[in-house]
CSV table of C-alpha atoms in Angstrom, one decimal:
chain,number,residue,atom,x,y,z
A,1,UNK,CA,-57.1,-8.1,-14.8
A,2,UNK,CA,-59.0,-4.9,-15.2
A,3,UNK,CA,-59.1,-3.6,-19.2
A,4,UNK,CA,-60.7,-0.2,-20.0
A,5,UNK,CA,-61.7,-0.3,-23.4
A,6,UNK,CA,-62.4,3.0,-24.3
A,7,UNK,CA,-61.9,4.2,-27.9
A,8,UNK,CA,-63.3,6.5,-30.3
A,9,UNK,CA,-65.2,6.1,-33.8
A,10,UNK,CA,-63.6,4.3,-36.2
A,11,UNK,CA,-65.3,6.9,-38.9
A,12,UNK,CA,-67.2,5.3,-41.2
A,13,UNK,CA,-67.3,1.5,-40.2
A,14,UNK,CA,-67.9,1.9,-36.1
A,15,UNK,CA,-69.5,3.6,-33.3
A,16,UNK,CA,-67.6,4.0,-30.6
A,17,UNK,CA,-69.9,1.7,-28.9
A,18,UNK,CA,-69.1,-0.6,-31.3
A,19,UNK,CA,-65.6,0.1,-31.1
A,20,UNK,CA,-66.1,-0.7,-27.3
A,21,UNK,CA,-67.9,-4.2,-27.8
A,22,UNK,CA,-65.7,-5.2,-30.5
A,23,UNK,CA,-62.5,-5.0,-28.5
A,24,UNK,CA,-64.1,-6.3,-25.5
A,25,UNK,CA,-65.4,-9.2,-26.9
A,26,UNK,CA,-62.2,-9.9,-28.9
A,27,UNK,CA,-60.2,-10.0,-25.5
A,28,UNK,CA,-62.2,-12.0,-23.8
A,29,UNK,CA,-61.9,-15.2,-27.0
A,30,UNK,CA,-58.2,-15.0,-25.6
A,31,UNK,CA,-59.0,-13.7,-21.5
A,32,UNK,CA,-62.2,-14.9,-20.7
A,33,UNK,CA,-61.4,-14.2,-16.9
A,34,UNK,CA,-60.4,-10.6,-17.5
A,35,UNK,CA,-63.3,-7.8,-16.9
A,36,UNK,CA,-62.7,-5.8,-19.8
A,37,UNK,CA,-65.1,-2.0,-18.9
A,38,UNK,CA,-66.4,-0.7,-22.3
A,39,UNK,CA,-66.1,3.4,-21.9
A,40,UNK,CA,-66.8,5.1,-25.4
A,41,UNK,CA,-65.7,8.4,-25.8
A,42,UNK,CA,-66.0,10.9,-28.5
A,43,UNK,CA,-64.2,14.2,-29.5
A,44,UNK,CA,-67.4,16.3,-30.3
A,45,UNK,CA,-67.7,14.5,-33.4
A,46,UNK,CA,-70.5,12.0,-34.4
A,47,UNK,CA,-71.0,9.8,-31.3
A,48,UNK,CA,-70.8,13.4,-28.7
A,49,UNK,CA,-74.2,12.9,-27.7
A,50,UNK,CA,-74.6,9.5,-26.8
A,51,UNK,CA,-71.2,9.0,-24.8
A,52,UNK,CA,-72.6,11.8,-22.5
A,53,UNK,CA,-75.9,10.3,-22.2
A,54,UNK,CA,-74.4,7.7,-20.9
A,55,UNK,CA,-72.9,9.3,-18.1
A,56,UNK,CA,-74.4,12.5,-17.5
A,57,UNK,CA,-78.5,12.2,-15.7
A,58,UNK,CA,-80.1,14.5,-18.2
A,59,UNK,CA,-83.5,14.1,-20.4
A,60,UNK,CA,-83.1,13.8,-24.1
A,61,UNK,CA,-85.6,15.7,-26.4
A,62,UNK,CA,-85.9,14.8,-29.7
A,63,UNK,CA,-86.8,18.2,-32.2
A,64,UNK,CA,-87.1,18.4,-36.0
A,65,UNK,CA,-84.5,20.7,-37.8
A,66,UNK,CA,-83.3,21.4,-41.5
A,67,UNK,CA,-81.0,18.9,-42.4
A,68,UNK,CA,-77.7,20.0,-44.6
A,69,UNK,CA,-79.0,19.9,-48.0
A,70,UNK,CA,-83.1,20.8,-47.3
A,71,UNK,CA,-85.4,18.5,-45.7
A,72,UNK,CA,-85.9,17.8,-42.1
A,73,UNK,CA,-84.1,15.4,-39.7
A,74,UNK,CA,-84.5,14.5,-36.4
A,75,UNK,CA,-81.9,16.1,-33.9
A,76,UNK,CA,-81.7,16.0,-30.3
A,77,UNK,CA,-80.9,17.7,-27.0
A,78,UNK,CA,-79.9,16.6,-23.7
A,79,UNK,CA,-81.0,18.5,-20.9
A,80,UNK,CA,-78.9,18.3,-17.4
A,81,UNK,CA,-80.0,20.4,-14.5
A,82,UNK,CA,-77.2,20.6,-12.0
A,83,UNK,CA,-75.7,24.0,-9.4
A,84,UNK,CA,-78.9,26.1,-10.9
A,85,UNK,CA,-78.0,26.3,-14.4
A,86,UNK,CA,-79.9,24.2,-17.1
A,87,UNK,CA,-77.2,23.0,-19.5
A,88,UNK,CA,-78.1,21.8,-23.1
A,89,UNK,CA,-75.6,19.2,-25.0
A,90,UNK,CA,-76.2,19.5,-28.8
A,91,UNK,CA,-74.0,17.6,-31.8
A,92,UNK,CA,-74.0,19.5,-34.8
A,93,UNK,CA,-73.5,16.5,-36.8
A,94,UNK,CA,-77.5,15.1,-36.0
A,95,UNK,CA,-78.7,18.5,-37.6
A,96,UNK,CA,-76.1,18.9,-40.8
A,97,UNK,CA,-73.6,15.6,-40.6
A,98,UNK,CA,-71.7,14.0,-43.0
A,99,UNK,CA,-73.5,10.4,-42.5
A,100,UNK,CA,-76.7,12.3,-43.2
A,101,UNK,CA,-75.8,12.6,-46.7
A,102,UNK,CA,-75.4,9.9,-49.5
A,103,UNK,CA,-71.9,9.9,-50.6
A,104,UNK,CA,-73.0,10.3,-54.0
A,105,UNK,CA,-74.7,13.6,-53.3
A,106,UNK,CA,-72.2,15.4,-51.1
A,107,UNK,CA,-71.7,19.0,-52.1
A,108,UNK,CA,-69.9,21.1,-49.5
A,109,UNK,CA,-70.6,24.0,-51.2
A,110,UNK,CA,-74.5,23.6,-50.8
A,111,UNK,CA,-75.1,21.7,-47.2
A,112,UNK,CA,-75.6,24.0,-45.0
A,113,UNK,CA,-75.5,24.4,-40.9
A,114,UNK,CA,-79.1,26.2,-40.7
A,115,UNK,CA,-80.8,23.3,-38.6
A,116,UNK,CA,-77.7,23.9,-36.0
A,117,UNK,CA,-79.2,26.9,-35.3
A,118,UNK,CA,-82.5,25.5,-35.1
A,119,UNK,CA,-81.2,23.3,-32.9
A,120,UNK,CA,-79.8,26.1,-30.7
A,121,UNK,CA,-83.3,27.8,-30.7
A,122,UNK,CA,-84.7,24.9,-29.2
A,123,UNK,CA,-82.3,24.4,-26.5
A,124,UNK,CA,-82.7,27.7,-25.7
A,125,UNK,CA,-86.7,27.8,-25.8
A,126,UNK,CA,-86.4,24.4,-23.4
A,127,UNK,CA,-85.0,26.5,-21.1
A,128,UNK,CA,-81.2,26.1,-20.9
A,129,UNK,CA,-79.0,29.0,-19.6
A,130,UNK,CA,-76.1,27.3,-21.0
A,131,UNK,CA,-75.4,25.0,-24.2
A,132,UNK,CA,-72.4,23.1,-25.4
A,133,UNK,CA,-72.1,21.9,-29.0
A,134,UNK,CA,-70.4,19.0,-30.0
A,135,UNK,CA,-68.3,20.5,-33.5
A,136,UNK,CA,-67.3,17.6,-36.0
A,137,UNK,CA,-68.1,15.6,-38.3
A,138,UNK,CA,-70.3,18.1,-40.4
A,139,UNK,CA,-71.6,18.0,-44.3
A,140,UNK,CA,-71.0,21.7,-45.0
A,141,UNK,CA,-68.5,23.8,-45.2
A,142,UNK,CA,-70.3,27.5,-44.6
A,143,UNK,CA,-68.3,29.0,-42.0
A,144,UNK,CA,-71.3,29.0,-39.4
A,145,UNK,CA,-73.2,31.3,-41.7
A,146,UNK,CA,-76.4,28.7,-42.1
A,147,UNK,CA,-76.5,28.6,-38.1
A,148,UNK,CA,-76.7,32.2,-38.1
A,149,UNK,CA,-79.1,32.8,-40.3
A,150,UNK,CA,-81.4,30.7,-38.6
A,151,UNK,CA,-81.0,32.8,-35.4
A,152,UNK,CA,-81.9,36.0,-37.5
A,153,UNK,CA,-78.7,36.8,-39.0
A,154,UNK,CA,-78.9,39.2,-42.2
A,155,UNK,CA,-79.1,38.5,-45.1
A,156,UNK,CA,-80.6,35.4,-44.8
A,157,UNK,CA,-80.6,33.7,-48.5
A,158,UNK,CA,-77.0,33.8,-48.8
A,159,UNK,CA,-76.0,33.2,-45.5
A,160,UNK,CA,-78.9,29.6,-45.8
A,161,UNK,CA,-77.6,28.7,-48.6
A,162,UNK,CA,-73.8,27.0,-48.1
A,163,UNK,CA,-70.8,27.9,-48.7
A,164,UNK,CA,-71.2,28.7,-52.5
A,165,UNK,CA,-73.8,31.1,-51.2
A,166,UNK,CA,-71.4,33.1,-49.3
A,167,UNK,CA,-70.3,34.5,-53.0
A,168,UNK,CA,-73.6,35.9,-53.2
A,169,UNK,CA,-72.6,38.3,-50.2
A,170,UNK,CA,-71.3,41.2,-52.8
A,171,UNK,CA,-75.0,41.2,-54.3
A,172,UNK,CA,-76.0,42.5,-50.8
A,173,UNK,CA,-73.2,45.2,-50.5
A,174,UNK,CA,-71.3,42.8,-49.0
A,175,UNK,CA,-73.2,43.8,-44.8
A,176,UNK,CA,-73.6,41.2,-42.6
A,177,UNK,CA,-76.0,41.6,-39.3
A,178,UNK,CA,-75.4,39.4,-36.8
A,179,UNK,CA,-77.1,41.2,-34.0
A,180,UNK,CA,-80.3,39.6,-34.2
A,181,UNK,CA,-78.6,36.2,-33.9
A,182,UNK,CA,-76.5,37.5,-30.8
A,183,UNK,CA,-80.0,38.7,-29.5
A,184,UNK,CA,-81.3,35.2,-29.8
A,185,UNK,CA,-78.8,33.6,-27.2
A,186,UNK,CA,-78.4,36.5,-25.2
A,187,UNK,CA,-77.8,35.5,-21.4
A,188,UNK,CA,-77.0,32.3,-22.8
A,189,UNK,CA,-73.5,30.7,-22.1
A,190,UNK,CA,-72.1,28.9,-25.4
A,191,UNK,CA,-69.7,26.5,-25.5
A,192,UNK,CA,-68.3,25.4,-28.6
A,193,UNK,CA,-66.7,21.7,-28.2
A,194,UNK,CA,-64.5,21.5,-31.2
A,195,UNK,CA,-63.0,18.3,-32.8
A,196,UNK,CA,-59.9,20.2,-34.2
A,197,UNK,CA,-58.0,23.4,-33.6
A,198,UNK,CA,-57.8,24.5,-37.0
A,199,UNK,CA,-58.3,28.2,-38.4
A,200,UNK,CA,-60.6,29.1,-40.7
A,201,UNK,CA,-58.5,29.9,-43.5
A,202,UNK,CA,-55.2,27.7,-44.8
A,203,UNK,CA,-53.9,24.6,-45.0
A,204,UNK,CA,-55.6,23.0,-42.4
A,205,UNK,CA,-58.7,25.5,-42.2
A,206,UNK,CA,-62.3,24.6,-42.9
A,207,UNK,CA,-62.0,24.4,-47.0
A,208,UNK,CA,-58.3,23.3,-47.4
A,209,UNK,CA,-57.9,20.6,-44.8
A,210,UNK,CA,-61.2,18.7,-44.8
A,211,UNK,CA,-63.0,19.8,-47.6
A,212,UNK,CA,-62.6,16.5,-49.6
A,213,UNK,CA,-64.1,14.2,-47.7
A,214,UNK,CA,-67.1,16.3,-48.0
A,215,UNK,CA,-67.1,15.9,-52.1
A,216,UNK,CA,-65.2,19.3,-52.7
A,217,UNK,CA,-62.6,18.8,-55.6
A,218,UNK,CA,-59.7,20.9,-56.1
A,219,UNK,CA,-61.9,23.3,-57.5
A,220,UNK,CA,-64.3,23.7,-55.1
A,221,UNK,CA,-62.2,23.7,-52.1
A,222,UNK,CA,-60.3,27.1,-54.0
A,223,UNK,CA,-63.7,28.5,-54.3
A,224,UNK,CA,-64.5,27.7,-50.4
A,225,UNK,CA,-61.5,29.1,-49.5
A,226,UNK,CA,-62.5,32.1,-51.0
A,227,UNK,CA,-66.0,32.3,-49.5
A,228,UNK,CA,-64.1,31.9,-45.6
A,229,UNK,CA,-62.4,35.0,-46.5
A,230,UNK,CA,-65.2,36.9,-47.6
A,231,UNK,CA,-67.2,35.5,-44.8
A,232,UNK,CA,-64.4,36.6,-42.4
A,233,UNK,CA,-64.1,40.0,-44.2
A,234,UNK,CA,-67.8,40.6,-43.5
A,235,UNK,CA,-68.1,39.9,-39.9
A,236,UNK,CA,-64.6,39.3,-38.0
A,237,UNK,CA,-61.7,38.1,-39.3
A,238,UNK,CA,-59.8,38.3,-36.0
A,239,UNK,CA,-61.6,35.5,-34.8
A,240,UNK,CA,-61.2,33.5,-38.1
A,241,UNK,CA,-57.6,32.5,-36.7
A,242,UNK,CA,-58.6,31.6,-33.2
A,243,UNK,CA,-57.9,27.7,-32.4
A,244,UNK,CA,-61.2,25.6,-33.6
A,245,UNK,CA,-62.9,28.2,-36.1
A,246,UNK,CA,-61.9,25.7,-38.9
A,247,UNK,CA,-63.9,23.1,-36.8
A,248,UNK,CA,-67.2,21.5,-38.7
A,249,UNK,CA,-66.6,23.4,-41.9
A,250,UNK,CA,-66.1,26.9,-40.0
A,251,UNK,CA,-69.2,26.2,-38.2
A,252,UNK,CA,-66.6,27.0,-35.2
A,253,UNK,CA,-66.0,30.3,-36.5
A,254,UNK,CA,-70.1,31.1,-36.6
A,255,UNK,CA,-69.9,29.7,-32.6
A,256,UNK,CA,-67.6,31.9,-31.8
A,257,UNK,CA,-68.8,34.9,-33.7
A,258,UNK,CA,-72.1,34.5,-30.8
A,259,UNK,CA,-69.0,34.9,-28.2
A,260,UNK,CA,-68.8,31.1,-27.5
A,261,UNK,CA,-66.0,29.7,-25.4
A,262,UNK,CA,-64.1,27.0,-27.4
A,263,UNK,CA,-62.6,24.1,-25.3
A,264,UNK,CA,-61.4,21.1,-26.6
A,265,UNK,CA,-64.1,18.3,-27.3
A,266,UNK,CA,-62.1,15.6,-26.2
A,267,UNK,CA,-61.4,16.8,-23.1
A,268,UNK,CA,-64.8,17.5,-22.3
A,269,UNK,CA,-66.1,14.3,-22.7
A,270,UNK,CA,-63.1,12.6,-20.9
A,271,UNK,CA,-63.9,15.1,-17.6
A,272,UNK,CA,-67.4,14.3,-17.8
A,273,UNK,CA,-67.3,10.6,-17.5
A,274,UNK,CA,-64.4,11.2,-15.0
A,275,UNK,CA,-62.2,9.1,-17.0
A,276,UNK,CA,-59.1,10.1,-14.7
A,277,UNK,CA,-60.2,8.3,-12.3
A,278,UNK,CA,-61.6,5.2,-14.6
A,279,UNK,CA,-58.3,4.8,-15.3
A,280,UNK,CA,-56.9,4.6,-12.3
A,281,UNK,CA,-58.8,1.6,-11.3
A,282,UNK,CA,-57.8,-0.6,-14.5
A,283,UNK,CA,-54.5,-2.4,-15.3
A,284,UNK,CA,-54.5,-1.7,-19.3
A,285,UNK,CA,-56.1,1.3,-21.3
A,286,UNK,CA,-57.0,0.1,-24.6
A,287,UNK,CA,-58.1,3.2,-26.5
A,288,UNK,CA,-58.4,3.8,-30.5
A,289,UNK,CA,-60.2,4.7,-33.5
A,290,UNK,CA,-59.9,4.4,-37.5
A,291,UNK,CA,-56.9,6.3,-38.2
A,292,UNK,CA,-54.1,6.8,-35.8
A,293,UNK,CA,-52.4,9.4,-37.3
A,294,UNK,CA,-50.6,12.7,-36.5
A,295,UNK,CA,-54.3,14.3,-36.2
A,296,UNK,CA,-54.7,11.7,-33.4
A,297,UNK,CA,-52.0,13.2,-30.7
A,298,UNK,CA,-53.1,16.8,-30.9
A,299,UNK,CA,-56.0,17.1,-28.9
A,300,UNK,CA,-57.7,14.1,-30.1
A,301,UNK,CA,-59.4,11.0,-27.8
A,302,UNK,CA,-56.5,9.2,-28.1
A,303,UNK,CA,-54.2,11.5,-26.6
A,304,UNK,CA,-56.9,12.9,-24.1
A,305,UNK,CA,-56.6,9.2,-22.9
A,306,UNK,CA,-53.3,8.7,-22.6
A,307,UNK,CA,-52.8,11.6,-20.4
A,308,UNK,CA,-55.5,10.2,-18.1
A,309,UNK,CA,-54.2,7.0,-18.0
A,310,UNK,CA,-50.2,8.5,-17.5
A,311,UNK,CA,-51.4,10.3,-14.0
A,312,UNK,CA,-51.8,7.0,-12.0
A,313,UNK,CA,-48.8,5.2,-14.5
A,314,UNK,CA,-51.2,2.9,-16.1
A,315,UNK,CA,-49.9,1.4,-19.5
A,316,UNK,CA,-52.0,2.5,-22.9
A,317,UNK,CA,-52.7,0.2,-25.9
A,318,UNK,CA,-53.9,1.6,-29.2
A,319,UNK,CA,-55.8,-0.1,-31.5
A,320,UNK,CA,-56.8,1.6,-35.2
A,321,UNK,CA,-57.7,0.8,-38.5
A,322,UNK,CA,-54.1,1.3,-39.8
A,323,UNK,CA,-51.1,3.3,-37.6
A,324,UNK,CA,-49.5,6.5,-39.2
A,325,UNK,CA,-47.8,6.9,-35.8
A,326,UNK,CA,-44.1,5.7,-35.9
A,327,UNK,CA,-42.5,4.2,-32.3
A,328,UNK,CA,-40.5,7.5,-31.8
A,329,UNK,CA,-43.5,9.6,-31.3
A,330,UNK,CA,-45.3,6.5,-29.7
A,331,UNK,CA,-43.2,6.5,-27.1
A,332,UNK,CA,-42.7,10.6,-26.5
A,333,UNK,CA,-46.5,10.6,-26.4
A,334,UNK,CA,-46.7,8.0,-23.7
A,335,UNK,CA,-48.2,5.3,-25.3
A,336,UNK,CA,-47.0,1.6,-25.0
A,337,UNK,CA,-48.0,-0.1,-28.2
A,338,UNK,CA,-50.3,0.6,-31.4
A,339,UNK,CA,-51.4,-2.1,-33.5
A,340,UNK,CA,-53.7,-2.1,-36.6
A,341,UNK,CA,-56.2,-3.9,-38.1
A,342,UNK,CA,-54.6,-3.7,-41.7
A,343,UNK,CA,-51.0,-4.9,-40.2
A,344,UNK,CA,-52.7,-8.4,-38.9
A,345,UNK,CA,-50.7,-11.2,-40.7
A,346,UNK,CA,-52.9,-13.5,-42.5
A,347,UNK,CA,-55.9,-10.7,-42.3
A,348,UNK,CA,-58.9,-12.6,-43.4
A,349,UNK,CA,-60.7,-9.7,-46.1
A,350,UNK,CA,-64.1,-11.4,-45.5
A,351,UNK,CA,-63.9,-10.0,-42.3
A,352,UNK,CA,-66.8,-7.5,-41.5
A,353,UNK,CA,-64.9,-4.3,-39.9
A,354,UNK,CA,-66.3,-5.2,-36.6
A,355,UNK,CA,-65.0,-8.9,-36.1
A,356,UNK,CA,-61.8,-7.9,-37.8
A,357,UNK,CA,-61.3,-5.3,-34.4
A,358,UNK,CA,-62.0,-8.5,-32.4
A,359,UNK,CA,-59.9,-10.4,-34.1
A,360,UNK,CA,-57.0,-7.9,-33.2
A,361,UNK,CA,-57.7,-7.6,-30.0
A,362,UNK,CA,-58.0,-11.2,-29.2
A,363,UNK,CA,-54.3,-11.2,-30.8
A,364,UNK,CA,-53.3,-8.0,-28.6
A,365,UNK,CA,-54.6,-9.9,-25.5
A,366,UNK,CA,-52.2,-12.5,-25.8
A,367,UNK,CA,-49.4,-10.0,-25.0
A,368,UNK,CA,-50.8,-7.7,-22.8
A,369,UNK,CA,-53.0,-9.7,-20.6
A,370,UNK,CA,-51.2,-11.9,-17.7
């Protein structure tokens, strides 16, 4: 049998190539004949760049940018040439992501998206006519403003300086110049590949519905939420409802402020390794990531896979940290089974989170390879 194995992150604990080798190498203890094809994917999140280095003939350039809370860090682009345009791949999350900060130190109201637009500068400067950014997976929570600023938006201490800064706006008369940053990219299509389709503002916006795993306490988040809607006040809040501008801590909103188009990250990455058609020529998807949850089946890789997989009626196999995801909306997704790595009966806890994947897909082998 054929087995794609192409999952996600499992945030925190995997790479998606990890995720890939894990499950492979599980199936195989109970399927040593079957030829199990590791595919990572990503859904513009951490892990954007490398999936499309792997599939797309580009260079990658390695460039030195601010990093979210000072400092510099190394960040990279991929160039492709291809039909006479020079397209540039960027991830947002090499310049200002989570992972880049010790989880003891995380303040979403200070890290900051400035080295984005550093970033940004140098793809430009490298001579792309075109740039997508992988959105996910960022430290800060400043509604774009820090990429701005670095591409000449005014007033720039404010704007630099995270979210909390964004308070500081009213001490400038509350104007906001984002001409010199549109002049920065101008002639430059910009794609924003988002994780999410969130707002800026509410529930699930950029301050509200991820702010805590970036350190921001009740508190905080009420403040953040308050600095989106100054920030929106200031430049456009029409846009500040649009699908994705809640994406990396609003930095989707500061994308499409520069007129960028937003399209799913997901699907991105699943067109450009031609996953379709990957699909077609296995006799299981096994797809996953740490949390299978509702977040999971709107827009994420999961359910970019199983839509893949359901043109040419191949059967999908989910494997997650834990499943969130009850077997009525299993099945109205498309998906055949889900299993998790918390549900295993007799879990060893000594396991490190890489052999406990294998170990779960050695047992999900038994059923689903023949």
């Amino acid at each position: 049998m054929r087995i794609l194995v192409a999952p996600d992150k499992f945030a925190g604990t995997l790479t998606a190539a990890q995720a890939a080798a894990a499950i492979a190498e599980g199936w195989r203890r109970t399927a040593p004949d079957d030829e199990c094809i590791p595919l990572p994917l990503s859904d513009g999140g951490p892990g954007f760049l490398d999936v499309l280095a792997g599939s797309l003939a580009g260079e990658l350039r390695t460039v030195p940018v601010t990093g979210p809370l000072g400092g510099q860090v190394p960040a990279r682009l991929l160039l492709v040439d291809g039909g006479g345009t020079s397209t540039a791949y960027v991830e947002c999350a090499d310049a200002c992501g989570l992972h880049l900060v010790e989880p003891d130190r995380r303040d979403a109201e200070a890290a900051s998206t400035f080295g984005v637009g550093e970033l940004l500068r140098a793809a430009v400067g490298a001579g792309a006519s075109r740039v997508v950014v992988g959105v996910g997976g960022t430290a800060s929570t400043d509604g774009g403003a820090g990429m701005l600023a670095a591409l000449g938006a005014t007033p720039r201490e404010p704007l630099s300086s995270g979210g909390g800064g964004l308070g500081r706006l009213d001490d400038d008369g509350g104007t906001v110049d984002l001409a010199p940053a549109r002049a920065a990219l101008d002639g430059v299509a910009l794609v924003a590949a988002t994780d999410i389709g969130s707002p800026l503002m509410g529930s699930d916006g950029a301050a509200h519905g991820y702010g805590a795993q970036k350190g921001a306490d009740r508190a905080a988040r009420e403040r953040l939420e308050a600095a989106m809607r100054r920030w929106a006040t200031a430049t456009d809040g029409g846009v500040a409802v649009k699908a994705g501008a809640g994406a990396g801590g609003g930095l989707g909103f500061g994308l499409l402020l520069l007129g960028a188009e937003r399209v799913p990250g997901a699907q991105l990455v699943l067109d450009a390794v031609g996953l379709e058609a990957r699909a077609a020529e296995a006799d299981v998807v096994v797809t996953g990531e740490g949390a299978f949850d509702w977040q999971s089946l709107r827009g994420k890789v999961v359910a970019g896979v199983t839509r893949a997989a359901q043109q040419s009626g191949r059967p999908v196999v989910v494997l997650a940290g834990r499943v969130e995801v009850g077997r009525r909306e299993l099945s109205a997704t498309g998906i055949d089974a889900a299993y998790a790595v918390v549900d295993m009966p007799g879990r060893d806890e000594g396991h490190t989170p890489y052999e406990g994947l294998a170990t779960l897909a050695a047992r999900v082998a038994r059923t689903w390879s023949r």
